[in-house]
GROMACS .gro file of C-alpha atoms in nm:
model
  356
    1UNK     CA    1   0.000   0.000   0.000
    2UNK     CA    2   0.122   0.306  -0.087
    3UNK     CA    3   0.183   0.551   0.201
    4UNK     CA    4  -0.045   0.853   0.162
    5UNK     CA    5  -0.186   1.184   0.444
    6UNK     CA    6  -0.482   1.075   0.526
    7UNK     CA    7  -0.484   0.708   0.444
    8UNK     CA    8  -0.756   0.520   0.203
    9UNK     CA    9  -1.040   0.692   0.099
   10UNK     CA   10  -1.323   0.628  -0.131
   11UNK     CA   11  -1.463   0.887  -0.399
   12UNK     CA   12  -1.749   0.963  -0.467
   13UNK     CA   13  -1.877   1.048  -0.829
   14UNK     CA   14  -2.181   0.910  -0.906
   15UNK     CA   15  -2.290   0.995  -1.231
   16UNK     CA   16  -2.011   1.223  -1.289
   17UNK     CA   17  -1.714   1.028  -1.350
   18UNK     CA   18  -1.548   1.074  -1.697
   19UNK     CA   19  -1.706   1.361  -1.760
   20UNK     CA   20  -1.652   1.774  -1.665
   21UNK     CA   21  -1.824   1.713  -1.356
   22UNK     CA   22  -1.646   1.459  -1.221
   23UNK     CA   23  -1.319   1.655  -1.236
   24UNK     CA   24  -1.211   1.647  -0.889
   25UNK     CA   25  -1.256   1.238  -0.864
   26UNK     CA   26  -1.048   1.227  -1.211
   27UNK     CA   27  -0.791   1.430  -1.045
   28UNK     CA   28  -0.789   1.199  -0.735
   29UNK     CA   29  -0.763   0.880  -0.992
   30UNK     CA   30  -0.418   0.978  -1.159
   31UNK     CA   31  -0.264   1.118  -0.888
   32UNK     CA   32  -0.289   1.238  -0.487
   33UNK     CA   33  -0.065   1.220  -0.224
   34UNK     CA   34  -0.326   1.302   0.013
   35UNK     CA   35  -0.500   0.950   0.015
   36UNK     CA   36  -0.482   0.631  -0.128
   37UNK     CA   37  -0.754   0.608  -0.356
   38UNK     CA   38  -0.904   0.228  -0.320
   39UNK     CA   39  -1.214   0.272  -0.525
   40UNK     CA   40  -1.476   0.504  -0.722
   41UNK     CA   41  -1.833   0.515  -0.686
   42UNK     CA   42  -2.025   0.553  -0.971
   43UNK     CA   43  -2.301   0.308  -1.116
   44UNK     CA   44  -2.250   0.407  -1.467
   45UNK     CA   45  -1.902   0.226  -1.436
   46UNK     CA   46  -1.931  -0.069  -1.210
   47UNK     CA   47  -1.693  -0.345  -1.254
   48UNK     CA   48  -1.455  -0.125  -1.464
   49UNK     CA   49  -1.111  -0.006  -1.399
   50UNK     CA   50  -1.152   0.420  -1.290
   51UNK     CA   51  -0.781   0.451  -1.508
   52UNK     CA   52  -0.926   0.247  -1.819
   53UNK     CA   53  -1.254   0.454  -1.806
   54UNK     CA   54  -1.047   0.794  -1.808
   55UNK     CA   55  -0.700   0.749  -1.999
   56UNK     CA   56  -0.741   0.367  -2.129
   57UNK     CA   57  -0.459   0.347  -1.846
   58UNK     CA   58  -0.485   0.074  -1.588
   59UNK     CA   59  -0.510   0.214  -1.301
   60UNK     CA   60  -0.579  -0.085  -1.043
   61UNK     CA   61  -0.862   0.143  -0.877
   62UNK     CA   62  -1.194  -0.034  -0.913
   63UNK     CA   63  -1.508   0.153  -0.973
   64UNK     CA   64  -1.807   0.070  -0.744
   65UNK     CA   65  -2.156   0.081  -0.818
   66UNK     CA   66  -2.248   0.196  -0.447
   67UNK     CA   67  -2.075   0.221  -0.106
   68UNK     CA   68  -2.223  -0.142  -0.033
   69UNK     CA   69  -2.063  -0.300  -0.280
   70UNK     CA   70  -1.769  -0.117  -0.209
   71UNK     CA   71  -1.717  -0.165   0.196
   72UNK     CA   72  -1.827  -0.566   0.084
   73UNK     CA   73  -1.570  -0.582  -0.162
   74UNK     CA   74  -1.329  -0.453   0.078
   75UNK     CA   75  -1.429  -0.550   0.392
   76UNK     CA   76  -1.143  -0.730   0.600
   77UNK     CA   77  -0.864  -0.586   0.329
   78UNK     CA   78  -0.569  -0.350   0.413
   79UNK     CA   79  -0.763  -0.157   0.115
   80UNK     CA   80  -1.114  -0.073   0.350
   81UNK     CA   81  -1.165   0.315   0.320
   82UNK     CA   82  -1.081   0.554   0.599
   83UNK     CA   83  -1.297   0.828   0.461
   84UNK     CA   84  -1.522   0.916   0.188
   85UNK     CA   85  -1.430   1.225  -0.033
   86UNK     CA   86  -1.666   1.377  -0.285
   87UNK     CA   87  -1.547   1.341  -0.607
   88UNK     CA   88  -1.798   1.589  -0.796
   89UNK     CA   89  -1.740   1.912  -0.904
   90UNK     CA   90  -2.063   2.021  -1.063
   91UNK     CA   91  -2.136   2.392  -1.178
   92UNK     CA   92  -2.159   2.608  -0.867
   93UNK     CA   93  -2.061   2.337  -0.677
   94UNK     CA   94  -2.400   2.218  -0.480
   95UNK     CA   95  -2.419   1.848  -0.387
   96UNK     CA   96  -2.722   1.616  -0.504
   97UNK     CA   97  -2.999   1.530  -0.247
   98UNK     CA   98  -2.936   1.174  -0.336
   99UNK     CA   99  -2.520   1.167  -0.269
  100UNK     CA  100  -2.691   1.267   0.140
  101UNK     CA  101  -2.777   0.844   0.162
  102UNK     CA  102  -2.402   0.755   0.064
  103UNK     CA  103  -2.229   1.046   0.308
  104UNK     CA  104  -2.461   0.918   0.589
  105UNK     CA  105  -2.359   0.549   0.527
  106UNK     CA  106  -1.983   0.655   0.575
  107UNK     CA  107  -1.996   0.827   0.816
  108UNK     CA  108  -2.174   0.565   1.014
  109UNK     CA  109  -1.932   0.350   0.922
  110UNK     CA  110  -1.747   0.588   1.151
  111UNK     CA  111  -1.532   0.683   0.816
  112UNK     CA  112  -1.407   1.069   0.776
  113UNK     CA  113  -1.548   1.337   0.528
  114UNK     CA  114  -1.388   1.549   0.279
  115UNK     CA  115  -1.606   1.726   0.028
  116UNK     CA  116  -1.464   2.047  -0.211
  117UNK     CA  117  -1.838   2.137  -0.262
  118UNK     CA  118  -1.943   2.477  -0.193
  119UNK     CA  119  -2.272   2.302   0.005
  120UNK     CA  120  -2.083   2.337   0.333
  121UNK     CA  121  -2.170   1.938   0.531
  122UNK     CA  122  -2.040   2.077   0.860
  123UNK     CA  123  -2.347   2.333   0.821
  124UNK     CA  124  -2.570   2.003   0.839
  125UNK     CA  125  -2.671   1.929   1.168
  126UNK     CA  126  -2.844   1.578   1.096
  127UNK     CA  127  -2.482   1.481   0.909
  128UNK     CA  128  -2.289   1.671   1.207
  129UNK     CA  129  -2.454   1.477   1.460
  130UNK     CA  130  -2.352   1.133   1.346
  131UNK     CA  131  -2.033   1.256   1.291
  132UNK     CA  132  -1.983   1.328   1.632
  133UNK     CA  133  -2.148   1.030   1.778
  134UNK     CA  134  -1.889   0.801   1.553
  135UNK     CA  135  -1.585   1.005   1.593
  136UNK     CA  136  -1.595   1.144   1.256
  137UNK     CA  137  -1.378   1.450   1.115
  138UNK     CA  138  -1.567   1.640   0.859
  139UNK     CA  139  -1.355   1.887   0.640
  140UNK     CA  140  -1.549   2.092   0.419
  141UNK     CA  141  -1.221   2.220   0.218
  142UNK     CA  142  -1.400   2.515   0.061
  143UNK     CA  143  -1.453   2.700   0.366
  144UNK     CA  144  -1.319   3.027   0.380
  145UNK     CA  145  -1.056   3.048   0.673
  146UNK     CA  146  -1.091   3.331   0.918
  147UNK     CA  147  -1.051   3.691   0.807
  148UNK     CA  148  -0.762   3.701   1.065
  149UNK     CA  149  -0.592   3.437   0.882
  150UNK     CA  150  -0.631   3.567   0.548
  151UNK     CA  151  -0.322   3.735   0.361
  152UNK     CA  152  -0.332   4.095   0.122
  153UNK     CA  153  -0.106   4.186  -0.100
  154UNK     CA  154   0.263   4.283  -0.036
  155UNK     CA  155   0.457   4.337  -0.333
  156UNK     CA  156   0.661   4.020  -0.151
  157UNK     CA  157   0.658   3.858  -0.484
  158UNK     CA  158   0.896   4.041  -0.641
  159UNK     CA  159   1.144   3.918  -0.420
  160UNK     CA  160   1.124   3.514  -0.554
  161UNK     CA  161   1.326   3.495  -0.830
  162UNK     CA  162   1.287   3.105  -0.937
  163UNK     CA  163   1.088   3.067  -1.255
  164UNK     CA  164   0.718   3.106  -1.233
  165UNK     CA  165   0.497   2.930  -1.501
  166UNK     CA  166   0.121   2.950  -1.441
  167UNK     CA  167  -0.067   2.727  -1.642
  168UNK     CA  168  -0.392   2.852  -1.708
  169UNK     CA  169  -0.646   2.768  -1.971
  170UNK     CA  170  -0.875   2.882  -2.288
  171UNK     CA  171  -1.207   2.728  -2.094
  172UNK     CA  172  -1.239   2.607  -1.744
  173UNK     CA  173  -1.308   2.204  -1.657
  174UNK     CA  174  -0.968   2.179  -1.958
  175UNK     CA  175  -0.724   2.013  -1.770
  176UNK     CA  176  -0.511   2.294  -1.609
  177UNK     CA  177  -0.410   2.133  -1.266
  178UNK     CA  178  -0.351   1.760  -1.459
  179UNK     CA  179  -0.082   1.972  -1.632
  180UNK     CA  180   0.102   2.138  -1.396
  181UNK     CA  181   0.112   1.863  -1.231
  182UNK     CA  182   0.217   1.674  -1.497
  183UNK     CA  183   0.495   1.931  -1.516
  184UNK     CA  184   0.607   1.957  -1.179
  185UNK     CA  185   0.664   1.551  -1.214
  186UNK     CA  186   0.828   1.581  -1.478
  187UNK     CA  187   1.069   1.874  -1.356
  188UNK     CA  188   1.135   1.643  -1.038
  189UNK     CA  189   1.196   1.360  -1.285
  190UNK     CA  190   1.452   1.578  -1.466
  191UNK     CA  191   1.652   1.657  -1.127
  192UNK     CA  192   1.487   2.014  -1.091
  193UNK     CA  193   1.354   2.137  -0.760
  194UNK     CA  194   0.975   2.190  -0.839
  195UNK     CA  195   0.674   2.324  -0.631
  196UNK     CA  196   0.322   2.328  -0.692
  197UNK     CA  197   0.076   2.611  -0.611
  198UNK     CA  198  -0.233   2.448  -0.603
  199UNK     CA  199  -0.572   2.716  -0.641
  200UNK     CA  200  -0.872   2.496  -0.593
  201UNK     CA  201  -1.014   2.239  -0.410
  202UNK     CA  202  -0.868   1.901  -0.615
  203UNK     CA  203  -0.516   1.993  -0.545
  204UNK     CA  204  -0.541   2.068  -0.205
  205UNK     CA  205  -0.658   1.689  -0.172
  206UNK     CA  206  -0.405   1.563  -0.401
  207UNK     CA  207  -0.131   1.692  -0.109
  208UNK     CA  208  -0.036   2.040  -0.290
  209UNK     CA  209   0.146   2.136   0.003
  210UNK     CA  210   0.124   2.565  -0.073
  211UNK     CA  211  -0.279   2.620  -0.168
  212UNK     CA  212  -0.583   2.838  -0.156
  213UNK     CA  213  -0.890   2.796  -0.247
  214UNK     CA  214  -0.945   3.112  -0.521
  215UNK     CA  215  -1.314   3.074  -0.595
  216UNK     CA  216  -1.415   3.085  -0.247
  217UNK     CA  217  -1.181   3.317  -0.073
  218UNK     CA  218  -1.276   3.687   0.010
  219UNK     CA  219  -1.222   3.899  -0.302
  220UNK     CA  220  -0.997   4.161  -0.117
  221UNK     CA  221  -0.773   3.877  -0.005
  222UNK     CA  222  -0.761   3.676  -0.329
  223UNK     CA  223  -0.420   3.836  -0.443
  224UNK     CA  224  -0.256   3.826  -0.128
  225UNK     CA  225  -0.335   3.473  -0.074
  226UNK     CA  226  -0.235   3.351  -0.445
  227UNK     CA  227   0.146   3.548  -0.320
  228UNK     CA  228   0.165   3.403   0.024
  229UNK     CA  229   0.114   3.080  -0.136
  230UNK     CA  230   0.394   3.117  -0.386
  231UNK     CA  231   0.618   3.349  -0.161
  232UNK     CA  232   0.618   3.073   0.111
  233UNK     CA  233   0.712   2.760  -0.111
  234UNK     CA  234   1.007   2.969  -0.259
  235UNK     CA  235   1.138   3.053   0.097
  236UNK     CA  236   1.084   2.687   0.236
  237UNK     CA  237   1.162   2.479  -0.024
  238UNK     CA  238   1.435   2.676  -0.245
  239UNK     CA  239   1.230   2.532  -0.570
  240UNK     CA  240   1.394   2.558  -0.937
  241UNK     CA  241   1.055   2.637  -1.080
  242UNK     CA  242   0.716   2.703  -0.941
  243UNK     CA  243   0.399   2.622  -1.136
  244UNK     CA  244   0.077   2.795  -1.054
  245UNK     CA  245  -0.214   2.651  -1.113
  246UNK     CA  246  -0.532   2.803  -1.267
  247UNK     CA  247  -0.878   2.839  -1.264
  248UNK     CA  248  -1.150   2.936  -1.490
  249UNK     CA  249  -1.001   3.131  -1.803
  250UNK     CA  250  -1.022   3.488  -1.863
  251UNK     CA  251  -1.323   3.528  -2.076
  252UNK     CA  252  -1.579   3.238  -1.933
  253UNK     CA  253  -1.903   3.391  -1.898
  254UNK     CA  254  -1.946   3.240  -1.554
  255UNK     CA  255  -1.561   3.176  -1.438
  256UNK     CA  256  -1.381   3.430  -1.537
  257UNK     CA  257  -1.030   3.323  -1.382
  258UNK     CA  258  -0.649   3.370  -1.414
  259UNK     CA  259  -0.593   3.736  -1.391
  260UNK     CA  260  -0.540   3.726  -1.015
  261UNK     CA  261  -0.238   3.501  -1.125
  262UNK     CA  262  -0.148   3.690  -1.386
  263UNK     CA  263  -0.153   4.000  -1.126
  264UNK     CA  264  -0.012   3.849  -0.786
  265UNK     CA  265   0.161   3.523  -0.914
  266UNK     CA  266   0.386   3.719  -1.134
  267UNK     CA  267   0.460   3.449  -1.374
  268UNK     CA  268   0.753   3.502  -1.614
  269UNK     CA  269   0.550   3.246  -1.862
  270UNK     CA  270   0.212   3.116  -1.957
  271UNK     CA  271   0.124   2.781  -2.070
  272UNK     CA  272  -0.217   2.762  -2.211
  273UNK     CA  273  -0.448   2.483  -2.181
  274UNK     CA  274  -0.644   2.448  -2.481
  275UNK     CA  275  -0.906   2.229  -2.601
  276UNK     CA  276  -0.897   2.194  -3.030
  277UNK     CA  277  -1.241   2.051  -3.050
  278UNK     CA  278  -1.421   2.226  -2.792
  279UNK     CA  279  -1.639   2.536  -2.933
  280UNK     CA  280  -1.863   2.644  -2.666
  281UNK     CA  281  -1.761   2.783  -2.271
  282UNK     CA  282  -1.798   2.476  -2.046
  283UNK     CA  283  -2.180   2.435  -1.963
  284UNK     CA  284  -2.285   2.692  -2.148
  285UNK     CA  285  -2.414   2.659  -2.494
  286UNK     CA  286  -2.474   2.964  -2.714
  287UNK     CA  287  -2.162   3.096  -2.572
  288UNK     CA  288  -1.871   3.085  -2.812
  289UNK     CA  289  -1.485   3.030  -2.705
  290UNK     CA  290  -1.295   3.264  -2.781
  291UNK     CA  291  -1.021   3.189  -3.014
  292UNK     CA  292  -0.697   3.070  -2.940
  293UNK     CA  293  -0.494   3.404  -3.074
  294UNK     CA  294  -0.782   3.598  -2.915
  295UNK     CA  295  -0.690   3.427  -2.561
  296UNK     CA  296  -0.344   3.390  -2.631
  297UNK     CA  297  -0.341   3.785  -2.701
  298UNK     CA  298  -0.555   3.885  -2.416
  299UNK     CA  299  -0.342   3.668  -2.178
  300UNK     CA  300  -0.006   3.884  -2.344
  301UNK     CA  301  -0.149   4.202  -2.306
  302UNK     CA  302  -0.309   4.188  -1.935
  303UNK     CA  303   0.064   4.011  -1.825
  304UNK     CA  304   0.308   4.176  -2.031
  305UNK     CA  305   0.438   3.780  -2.073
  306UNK     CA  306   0.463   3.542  -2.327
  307UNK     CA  307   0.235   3.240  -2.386
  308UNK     CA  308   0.544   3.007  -2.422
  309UNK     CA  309   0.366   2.667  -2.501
  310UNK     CA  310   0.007   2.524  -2.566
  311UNK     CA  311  -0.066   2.230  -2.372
  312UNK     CA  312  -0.330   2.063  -2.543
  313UNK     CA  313  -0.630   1.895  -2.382
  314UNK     CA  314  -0.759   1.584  -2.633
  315UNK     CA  315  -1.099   1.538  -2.567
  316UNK     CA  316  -1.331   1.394  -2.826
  317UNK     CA  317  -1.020   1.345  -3.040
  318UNK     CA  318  -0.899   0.977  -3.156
  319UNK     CA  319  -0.524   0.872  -3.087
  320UNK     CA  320  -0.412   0.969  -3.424
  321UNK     CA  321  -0.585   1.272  -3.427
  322UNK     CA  322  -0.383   1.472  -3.141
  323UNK     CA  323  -0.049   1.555  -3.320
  324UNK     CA  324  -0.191   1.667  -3.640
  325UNK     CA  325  -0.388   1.890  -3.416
  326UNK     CA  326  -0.079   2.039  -3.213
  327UNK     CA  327   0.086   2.065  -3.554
  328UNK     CA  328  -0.193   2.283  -3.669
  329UNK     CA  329  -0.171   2.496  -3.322
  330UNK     CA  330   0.187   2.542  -3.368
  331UNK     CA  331   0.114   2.625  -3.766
  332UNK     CA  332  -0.192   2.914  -3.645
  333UNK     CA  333  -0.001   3.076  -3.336
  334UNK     CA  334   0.374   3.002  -3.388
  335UNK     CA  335   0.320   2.856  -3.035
  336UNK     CA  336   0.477   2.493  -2.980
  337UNK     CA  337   0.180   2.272  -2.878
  338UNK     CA  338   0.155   1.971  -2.667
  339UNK     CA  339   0.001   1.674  -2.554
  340UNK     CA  340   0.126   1.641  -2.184
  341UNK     CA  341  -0.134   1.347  -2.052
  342UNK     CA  342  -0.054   1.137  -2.411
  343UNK     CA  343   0.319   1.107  -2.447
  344UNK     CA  344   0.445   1.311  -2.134
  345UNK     CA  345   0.620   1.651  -2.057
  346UNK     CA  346   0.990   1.563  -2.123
  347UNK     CA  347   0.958   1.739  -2.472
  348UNK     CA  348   0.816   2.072  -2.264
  349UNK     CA  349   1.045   2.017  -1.981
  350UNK     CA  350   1.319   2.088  -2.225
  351UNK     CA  351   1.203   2.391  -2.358
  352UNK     CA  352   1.133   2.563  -2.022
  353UNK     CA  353   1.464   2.442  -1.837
  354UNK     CA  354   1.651   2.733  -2.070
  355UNK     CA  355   1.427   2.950  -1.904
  356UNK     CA  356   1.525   2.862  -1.516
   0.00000   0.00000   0.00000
């Protein structure tokens, strides 16, 4: 068993999984240091492999058609769950009435809770109660820390003088924390010194060890937490390169995202997350994306920094369809283009190491 925070855990993503809703669960599946992820629970999938059903990689993480099955499967295994963590991450980030049956189930089961959801559970005294009785801890990760505890901007920043990449995206739901993760790996992997900065609720529970929360932290304190965040993880840890995660993208309709990084990250590059076949903002038809030079000159203008690379997300696209289509990026924008999660970052890695 692999050694992990918080131990095993079971997600849950009913009706979500492998697809923009189940984005936190996919995040948990290919990688967390937080937990060791022992099963998924979503119907839809039973019996399957969660790493087949996302990347057609085996993944050894079964997916379960119900917490039943699950705790019978497991029952008596060094693999038995821990806790229960939400896996969904649905738009404005309310949980179902039915996903109440499963949490209650855990929890009786005297299991922990971890939810990113903006439906707070420690607000819910019929779920709070059990908790209690069984011992439970209940961490609703999305909940705003104390005012007192919150950081504003310093101008601190301009004092870390590693390389800062933020990695932000044409569309939110794209794939922008898979890839800097992805990167950061594969800096490590190269014998560079690389931190994370993780922004949202999935990589704080895959063990991003310098976080906030942007879409639910105070908007006078947004900036100065996004610094503190990258200030303190180039004073502890002396990194080669920090990567920044983001959220949203700049013109979404309903998450507009990444100029707070832009504006207190300080990044000396962008990489830009990019869908080829997606037309429409994420869960909102009628609503046109932008085009990639229109987003890649936005992002320019507002930062005064390059776009160095397109990082290219391959939804709806066949195997032999992605590098004709990074081909074609690189042809439009003069912009090398890349498929991290298909053939890895070493390529990138390369590129961005003359930068350090």
């Amino acid at each position: 068993m692999k050694k992990s925070i918080d131990g095993n855990a079971l997600v849950y993503c009913e009706g979500a999984f492998n697809t923009p809703n189940g984005k936190t669960a996919h995040g948990l599946v290919r990688f967390t240091e937080r937990y060791n992820v022992v099963g998924v629970l979503d119907s839809r999938y039973a019996g399957k492999d969660a790493g087949e059903v996302l990347d057609r990689k085996t993944s050894g993480i079964p997916v379960f058609s119900d917490i039943h099955s699950a705790v019978k499967a497991l029952e008596g295994s060094e693999n038995f769950p821990k806790s229960l963590v939400i896996g969904l991450a649905p738009d404005g980030g309310r949980l179902p009435v039915e996903a109440k049956k499963t949490i209650m189930a855990a929890l009786n089961l005297g299991w922990n809770l971890d939810s990113g959801l903006h439906d707070f559970l420690t607000n819910d005294e019929a779920l709070m109660k059990i908790a209690r009785e069984k011992g439970c801890r209940v961490r609703d990760v999305r909940k705003t820390p104390d005012r007192d505890k919150l950081h504003f901007f310093t101008g601190e920043i301009e004092k870390v003088s590693c390389l800062k990449l933020a990695v932000l995206g044409t569309d939110s739901a794209i794939g922008k924390r898979t890839t800097a993760w992805i990167l950061v790996h594969a800096f490590r992997k190269a014998g560079l010194k690389a931190e994370m900065i993780g922004t949202g609720q999935t990589g704080w529970m895959q063990g991003a060890k310098y976080s906030m929360i942007m879409d639910s932290c105070i908007n006078d304190f947004v900036s100065g937490e996004i610094e503190h965040a990258v200030v303190s993880a180039w004073k502890n840890e002396k990194p080669d390169v920090i990567v920044i995660e983001g959220q949203g993208s700049l013109m979404n309709p309903a998450y507009p995202g990444g100029f707070e990084i832009l504006a207190a990250g300080r990044p000396d590059y962008v990489i830009l997350q990019h869908a080829p076949k997606r037309k429409e903002y994420d869960g909102f038809p009628g609503y046109r994306l932008h085009s990639l030079p229109e987003q890649i000159h936005a992002l320019e203008v507002i930062s005064g920094k390059k776009v160095i690379a397109i990082t290219v997300n391959h939804e709806d696209m066949e195997p032999e369809e992605i590098e004709p289509a990074c081909k074609a990026i690189t042809a439009e924008t003069g912009i090398p283009a890349y498929d991290v999660l298909a053939f890895g970052a070493e390529p990138l890695v390369e590129l961005l190491r003359s930068k350090i």
